[in-house]
PDB file of C-alpha atoms in Angstrom:
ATOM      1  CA  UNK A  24      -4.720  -7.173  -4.268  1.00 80.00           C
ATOM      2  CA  UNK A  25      -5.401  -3.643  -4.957  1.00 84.00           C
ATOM      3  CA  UNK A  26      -3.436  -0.942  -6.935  1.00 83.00           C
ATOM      4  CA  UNK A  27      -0.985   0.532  -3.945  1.00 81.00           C
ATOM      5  CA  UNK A  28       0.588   3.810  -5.445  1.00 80.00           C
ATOM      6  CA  UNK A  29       2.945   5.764  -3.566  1.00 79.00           C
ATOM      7  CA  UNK A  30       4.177   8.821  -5.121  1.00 76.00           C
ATOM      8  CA  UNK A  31       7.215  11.117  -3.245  1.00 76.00           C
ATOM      9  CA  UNK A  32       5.467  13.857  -2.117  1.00 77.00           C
ATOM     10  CA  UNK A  33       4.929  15.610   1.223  1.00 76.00           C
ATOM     11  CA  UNK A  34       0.783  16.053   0.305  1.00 76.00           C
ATOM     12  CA  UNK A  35      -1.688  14.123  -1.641  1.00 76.00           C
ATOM     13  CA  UNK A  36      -3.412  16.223  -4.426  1.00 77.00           C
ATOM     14  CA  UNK A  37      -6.335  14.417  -6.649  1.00 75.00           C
ATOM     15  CA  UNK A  38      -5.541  16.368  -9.423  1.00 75.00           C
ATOM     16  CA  UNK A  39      -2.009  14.079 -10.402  1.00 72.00           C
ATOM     17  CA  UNK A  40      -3.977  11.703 -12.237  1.00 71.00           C
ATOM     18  CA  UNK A  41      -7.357  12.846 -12.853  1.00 74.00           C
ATOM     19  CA  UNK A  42      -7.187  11.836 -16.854  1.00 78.00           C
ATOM     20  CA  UNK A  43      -6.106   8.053 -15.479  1.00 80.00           C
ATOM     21  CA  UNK A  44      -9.051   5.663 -14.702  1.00 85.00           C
ATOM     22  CA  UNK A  45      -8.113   3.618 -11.644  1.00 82.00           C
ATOM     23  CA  UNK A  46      -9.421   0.464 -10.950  1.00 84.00           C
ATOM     24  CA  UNK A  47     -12.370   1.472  -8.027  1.00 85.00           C
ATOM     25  CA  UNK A  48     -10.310  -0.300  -4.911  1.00 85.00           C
ATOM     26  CA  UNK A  49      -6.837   1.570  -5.725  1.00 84.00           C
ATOM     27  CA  UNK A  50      -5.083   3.221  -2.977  1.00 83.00           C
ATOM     28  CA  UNK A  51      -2.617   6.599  -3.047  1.00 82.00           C
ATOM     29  CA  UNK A  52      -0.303   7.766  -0.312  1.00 83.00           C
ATOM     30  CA  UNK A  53       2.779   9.653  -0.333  1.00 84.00           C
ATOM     31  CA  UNK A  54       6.008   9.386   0.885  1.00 83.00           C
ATOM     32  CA  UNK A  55       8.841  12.000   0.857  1.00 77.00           C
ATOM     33  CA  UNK A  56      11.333   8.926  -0.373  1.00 73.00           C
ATOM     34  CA  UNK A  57       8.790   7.400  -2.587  1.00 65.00           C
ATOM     35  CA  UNK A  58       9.428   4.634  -0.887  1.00 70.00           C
ATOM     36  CA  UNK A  59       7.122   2.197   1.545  1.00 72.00           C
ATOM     37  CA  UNK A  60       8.473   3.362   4.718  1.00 76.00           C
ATOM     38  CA  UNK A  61       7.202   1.610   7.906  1.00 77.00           C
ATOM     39  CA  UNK A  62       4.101   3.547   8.708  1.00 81.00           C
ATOM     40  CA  UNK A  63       2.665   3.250   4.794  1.00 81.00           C
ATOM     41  CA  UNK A  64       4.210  -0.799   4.939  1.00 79.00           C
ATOM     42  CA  UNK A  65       2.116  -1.204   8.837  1.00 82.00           C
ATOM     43  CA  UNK A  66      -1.225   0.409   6.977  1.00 84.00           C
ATOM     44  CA  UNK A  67      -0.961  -1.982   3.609  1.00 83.00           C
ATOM     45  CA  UNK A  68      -0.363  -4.988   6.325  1.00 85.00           C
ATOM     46  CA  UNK A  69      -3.545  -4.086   8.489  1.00 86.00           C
ATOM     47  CA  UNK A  70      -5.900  -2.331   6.090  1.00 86.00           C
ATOM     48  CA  UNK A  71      -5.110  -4.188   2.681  1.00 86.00           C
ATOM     49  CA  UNK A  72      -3.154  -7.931   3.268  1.00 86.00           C
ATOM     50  CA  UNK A  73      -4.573  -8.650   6.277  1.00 86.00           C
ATOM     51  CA  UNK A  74      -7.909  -8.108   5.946  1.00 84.00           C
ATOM     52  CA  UNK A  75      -8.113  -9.340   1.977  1.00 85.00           C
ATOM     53  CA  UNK A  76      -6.238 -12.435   2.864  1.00 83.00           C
ATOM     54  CA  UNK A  77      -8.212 -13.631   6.461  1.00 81.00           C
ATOM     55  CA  UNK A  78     -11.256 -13.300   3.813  1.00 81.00           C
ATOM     56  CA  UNK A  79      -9.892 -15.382   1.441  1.00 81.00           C
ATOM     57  CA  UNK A  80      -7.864 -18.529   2.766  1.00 80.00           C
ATOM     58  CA  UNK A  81      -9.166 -22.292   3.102  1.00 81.00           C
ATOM     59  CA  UNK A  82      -6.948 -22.888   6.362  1.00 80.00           C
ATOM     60  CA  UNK A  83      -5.677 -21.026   9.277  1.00 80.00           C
ATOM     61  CA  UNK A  84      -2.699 -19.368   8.443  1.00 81.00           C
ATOM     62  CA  UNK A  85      -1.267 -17.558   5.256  1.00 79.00           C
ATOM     63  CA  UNK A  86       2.204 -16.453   4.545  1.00 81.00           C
ATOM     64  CA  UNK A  87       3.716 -13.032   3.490  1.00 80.00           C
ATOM     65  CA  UNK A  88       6.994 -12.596   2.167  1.00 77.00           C
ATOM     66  CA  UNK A  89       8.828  -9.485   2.037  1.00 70.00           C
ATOM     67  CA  UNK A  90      12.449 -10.207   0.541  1.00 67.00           C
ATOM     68  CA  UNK A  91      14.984  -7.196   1.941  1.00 63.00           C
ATOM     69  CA  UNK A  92      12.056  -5.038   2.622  1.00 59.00           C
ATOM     70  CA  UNK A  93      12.410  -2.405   5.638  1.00 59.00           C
ATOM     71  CA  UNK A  94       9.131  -1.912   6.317  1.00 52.00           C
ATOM     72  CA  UNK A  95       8.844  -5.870   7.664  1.00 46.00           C
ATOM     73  CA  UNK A  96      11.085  -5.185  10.417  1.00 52.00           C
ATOM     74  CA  UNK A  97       8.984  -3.091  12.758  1.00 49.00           C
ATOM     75  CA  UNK A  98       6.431  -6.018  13.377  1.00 47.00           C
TER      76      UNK A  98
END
């Protein structure tokens, strides 16, 4: 899976790690917590698992788990 950073902020500004090569398919957001709260969790689960996982499996299903993580809750 891709590089997921969250820093706690309230905006995203490029400039926080501009001397840092990231791998090309690494993804920022922020969070005022610095936490995954639901809204970042939902987008990772579309946008990221979802979609990287349906491309990848042999079978029909595929299993996430999320051990005392918030973010699984609003689903």
């Amino acid at each position: 899976l891709p590089l997921y950073i969250i820093f706690k902020e309230k905006i995203y500004i490029e400039n926080w790690y501009k001397d840092i090569e990231l791998p090309r398919d690494s993804r920022i957001k922020v969070s005022p917590n610095r936490w995954t709260i639901n809204k970042i969790g939902l987008c990772w689960l579309k946008n990221i698992f979802i979609s990287l996982a349906s491309s990848c499996i042999t079978g029909k299903y595929y299993l996430l788990i999320l051990d005392s993580h918030g973010s699984h809750l609003l689903l």
